[in-house]
Coordinates of C-alpha atoms in Angstrom, one line a residue:
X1 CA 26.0 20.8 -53.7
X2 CA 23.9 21.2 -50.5
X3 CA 25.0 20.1 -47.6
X4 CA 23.1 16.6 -46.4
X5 CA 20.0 16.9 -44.3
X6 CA 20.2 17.7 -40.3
X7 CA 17.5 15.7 -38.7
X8 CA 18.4 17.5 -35.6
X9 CA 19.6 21.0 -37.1
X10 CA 22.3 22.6 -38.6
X11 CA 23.9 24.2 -35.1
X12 CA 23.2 23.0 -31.7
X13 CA 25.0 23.9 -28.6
X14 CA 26.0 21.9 -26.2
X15 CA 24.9 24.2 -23.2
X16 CA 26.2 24.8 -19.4
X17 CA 24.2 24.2 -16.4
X18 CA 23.8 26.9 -14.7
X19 CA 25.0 26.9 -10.9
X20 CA 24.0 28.9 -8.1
X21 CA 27.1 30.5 -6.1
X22 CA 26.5 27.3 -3.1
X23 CA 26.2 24.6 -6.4
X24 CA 22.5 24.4 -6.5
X25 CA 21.4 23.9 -10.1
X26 CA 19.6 27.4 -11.2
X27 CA 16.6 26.6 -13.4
X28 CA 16.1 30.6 -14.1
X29 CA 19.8 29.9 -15.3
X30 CA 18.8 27.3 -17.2
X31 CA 16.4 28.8 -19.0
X32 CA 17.7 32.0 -19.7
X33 CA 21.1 30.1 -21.5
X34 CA 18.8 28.0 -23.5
X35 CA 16.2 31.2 -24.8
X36 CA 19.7 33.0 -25.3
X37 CA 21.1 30.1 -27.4
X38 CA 18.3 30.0 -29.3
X39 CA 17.9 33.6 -30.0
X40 CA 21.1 33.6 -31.5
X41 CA 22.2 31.0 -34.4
X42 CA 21.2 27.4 -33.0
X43 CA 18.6 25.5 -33.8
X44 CA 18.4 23.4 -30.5
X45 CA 20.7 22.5 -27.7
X46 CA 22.3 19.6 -26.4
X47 CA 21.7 19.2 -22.8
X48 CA 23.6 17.7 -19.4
X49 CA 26.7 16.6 -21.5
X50 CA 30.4 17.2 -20.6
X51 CA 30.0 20.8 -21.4
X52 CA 26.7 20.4 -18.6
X53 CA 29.0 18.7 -16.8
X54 CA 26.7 15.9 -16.7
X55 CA 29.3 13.2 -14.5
X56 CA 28.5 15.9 -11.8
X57 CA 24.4 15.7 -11.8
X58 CA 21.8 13.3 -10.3
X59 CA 19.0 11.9 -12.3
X60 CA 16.8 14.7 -10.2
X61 CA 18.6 17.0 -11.1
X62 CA 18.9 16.2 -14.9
X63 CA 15.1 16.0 -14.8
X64 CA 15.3 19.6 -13.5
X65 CA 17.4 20.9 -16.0
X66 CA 15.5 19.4 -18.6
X67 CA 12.2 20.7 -17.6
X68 CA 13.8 24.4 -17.0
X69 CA 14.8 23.9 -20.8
X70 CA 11.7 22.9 -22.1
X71 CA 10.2 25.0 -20.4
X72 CA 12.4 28.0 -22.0
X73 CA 12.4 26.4 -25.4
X74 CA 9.0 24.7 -26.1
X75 CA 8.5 24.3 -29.9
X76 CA 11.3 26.7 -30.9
X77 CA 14.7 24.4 -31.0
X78 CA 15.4 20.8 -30.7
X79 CA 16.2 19.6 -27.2
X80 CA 18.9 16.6 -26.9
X81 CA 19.1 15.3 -23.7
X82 CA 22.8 13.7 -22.9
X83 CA 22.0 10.3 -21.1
X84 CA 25.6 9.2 -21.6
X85 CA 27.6 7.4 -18.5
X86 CA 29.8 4.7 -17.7
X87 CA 26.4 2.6 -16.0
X88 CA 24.3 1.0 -18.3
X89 CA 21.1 1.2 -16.2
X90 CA 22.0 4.7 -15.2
X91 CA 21.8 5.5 -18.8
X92 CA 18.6 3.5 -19.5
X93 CA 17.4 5.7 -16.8
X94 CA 18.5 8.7 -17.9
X95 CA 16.9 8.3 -21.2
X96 CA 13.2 7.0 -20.4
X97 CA 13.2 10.3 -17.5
X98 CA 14.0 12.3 -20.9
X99 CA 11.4 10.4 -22.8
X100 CA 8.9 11.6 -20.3
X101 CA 9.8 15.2 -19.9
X102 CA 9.3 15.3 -23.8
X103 CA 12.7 16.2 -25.3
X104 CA 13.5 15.5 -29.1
X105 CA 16.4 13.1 -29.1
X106 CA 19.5 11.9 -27.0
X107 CA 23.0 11.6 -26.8
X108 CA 24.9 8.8 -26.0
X109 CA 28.8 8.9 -25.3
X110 CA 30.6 6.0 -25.4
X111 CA 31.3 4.6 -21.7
X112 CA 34.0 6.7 -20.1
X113 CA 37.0 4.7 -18.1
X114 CA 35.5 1.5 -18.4
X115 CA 36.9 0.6 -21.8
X116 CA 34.4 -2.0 -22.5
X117 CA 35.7 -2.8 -25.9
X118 CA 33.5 -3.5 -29.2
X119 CA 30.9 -5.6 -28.2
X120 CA 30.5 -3.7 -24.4
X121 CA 29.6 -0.9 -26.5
X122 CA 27.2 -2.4 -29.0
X123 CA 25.5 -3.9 -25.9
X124 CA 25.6 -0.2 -23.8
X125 CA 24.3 1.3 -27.2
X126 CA 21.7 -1.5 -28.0
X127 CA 20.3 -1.3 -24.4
X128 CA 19.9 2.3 -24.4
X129 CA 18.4 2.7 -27.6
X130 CA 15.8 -0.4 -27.1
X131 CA 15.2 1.7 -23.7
X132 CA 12.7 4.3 -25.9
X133 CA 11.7 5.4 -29.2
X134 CA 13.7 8.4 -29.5
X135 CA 16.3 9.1 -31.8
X136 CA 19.9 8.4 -31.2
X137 CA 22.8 10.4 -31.4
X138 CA 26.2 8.8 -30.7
X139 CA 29.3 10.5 -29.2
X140 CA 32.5 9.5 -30.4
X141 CA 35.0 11.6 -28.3
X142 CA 38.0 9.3 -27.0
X143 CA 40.1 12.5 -25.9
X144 CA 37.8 11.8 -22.8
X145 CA 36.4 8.4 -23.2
X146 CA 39.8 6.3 -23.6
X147 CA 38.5 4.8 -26.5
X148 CA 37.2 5.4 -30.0
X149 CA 33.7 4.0 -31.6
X150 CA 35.3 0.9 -33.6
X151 CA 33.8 0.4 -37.6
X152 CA 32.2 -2.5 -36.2
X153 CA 30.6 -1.3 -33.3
X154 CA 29.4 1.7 -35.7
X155 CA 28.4 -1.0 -38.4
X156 CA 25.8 -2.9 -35.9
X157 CA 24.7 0.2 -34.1
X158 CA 23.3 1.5 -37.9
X159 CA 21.4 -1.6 -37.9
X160 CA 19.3 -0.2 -34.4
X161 CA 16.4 1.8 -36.0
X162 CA 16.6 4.5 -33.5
X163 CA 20.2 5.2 -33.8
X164 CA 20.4 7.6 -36.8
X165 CA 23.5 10.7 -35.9
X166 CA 26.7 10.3 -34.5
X167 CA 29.0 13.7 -32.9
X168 CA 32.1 13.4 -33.7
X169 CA 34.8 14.8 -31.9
X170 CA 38.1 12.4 -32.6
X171 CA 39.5 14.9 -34.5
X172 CA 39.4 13.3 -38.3
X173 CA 36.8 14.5 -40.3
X174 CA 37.7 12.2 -43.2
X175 CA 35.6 9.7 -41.3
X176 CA 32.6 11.3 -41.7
X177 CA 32.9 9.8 -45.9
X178 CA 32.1 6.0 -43.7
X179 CA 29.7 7.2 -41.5
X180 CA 27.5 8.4 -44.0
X181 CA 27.9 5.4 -46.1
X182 CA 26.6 3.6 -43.2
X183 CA 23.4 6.2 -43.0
X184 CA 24.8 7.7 -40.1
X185 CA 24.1 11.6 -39.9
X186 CA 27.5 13.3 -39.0
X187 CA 27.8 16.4 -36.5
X188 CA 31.0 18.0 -36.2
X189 CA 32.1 17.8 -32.5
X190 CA 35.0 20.0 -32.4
X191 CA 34.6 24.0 -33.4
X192 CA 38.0 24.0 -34.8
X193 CA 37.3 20.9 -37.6
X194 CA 33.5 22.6 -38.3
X195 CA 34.8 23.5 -42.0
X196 CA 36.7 19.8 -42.4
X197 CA 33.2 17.9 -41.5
X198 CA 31.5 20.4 -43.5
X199 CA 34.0 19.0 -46.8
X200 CA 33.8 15.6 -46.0
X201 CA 29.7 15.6 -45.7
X202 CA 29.0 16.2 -42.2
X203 CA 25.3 18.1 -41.9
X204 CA 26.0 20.5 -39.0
X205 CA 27.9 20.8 -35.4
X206 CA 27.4 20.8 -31.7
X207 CA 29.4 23.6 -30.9
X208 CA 30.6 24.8 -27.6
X209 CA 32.0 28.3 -29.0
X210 CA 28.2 28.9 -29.9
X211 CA 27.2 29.9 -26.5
X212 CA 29.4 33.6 -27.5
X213 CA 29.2 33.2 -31.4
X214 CA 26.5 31.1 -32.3
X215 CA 25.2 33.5 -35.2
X216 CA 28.6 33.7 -37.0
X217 CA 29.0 30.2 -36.7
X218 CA 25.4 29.7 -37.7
X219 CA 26.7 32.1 -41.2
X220 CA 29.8 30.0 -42.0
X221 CA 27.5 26.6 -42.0
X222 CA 24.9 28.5 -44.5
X223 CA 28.0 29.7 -46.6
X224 CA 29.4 26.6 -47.0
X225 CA 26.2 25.1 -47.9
X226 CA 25.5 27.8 -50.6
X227 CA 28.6 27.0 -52.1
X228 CA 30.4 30.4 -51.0
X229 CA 33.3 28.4 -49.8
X230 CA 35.6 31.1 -49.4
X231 CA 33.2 33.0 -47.7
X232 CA 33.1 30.6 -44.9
X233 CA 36.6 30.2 -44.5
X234 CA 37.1 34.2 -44.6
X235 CA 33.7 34.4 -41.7
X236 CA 35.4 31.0 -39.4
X237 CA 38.8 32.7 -39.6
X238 CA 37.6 35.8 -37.9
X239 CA 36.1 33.5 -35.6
X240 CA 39.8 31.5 -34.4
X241 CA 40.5 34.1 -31.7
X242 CA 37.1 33.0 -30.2
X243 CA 37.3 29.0 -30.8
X244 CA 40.9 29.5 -29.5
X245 CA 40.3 31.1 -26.2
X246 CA 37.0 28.8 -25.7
X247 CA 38.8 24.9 -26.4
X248 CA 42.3 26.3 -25.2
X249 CA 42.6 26.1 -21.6
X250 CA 43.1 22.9 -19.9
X251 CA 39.4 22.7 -18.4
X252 CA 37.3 24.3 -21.4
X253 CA 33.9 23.5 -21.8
X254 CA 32.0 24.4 -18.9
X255 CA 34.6 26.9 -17.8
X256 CA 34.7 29.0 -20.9
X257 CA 31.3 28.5 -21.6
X258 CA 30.2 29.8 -18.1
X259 CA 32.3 33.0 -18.6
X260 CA 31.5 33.7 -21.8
X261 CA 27.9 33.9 -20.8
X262 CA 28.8 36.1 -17.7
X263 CA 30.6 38.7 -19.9
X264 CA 27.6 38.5 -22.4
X265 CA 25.7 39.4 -19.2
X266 CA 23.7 36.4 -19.5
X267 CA 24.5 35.0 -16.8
X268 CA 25.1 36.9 -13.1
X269 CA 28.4 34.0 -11.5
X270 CA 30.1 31.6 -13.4
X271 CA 30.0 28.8 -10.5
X272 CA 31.3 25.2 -12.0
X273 CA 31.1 22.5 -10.2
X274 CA 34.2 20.3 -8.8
X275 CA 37.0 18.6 -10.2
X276 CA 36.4 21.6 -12.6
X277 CA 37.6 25.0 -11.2
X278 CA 36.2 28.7 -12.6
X279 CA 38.9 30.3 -15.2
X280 CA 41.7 32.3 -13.5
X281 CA 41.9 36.1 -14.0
X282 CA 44.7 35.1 -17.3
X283 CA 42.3 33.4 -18.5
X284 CA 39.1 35.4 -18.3
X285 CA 41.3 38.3 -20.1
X286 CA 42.4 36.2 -22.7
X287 CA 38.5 35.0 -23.3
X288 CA 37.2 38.9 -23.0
X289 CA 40.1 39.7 -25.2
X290 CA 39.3 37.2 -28.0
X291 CA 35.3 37.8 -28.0
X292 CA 36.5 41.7 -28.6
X293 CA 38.6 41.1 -30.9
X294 CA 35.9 39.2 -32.6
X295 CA 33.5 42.0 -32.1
X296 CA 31.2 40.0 -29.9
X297 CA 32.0 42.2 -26.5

């Protein structure tokens, strides 16, 4: 059986912001991750979330970093612009500036730190969606948003005409069998659970590992979905080393992410903005190691 439609495609990455050495966004940065992404496995990219290190960025410069993508990507890949926050209005804002610049969707975390509860979030979703008519993805990650999307919460939101795919990164894929009862469209958030979404009927992933391996993780989702399930398992498994040294260091994301594309030469500096700090020389081996081992160095 095929794997469920992926109104957004089957891999996305959700991309760095590239940095100049003083902090300045680098839209030549920009653009050269997102061509690279594209070039090799995804099908779009998710823009200024935690992996863009989004909590970081103004609205100007989100605009920026949008424009440097489209730019970059024009018809070629789906753009998702994150407009998630813990500010309502700054969301709504986020979201009509993407509207604007023309992306194809956007992605909405659930409000970090503030812990609004079931209703704050149906009212932080409901606002945000009514804000434009683009399609909705929601972002279910409590790890770093203190709380997960209730049943309720994800029961109303369905209802919202707009609000069609959810990321999901809590770490149990067997919710993805309620999610798509409720029409929800399901996109593995976590690289390590991409074959346990996969099972359970999720259509796809936003990856972070896909910045160094996007075309082998692109190959296990078309395995799986031509029913060569062993073949997927035997491709992701060669992949561990990579998914490993990208999610297992205490600030992974951006960090990785950065250096990955430094030691794939796409990128010149690494530069991450603070509280986040660049990856230590341990850890750069350990990452340089892993992509070798997985014959991506």
């Amino acid at each position: 059986m095929s794997l469920p439609a992926a109104p957004h495609g089957r891999v996305l990455t959700a991309m760095v912001t590239p940095f100049d050495p003083d902090g300045r966004v680098d839209p030549d940065g920009v653009g050269r991750v997102a061509s690279y992404l594209l070039d090799h496995g995804n099908d779009g990219v998710v823009v200024s979330g935690t992996t863009g290190e989004s909590p970081t960025t103004t609205v100007a410069e989100d605009g920026e970093i949008l424009r440097a993508v489209k730019d970059a990507v024009g018809d070629r890949g789906t753009v998702v612009a994150g407009v998630g926050t813990n500010s309502t209005s700054h969301s709504v804002e986020l979201a009509v500036q993407a509207e604007k610049i023309g992306v194809d969707a956007v992605l909405l975390v659930a409000p970090y730190y503030s812990k609004p509860g079931a209703a704050g979030l149906l009212h932080h979703f409901t606002e945000v969606a009514r804000a434009t008519d683009l399609p909705v993805m929601l972002y279910d990650v409590p790890g770093r948003t203190g709380q997960a999307i209730p049943a309720e919460t994800y029961e109303a939101a369905a209802r919202l005409e707009t609000v069609t795919s959810v990321k999901h990164a809590t770490g149990d894929p067997l919710a993805t069998v309620a999610l798509r009862q409720l029409g929800y469209s399901v996109y593995s958030g976590d690289d390590g659970l991409l074959l346990g979404y996969l099972a359970h009927g999720g259509c796809g992933i936003v990856s972070v590992a896909a910045h160094a391996a996007g075309e082998r993780i692109r190959r296990v989702v078309e395995q799986f979905d031509a029913g060569d399930h062993a073949g997927a398992l035997e491709t992701f498994t060669g992949l561990l080393p990579v998914v490993e040294a990208v999610m297992g260091v205490p600030n992974y994301g951006a960090t990785t992410a950065k250096a990955a594309m430094e030691l794939l030469g796409v990128l010149t500096h690494r530069t991450v903005r603070g509280p986040l700090v660049p990856l230590d020389d341990t850890e750069l081996a350990a990452l340089r190691a892993a992509l070798e081992k997985a014959g991506l160095l």
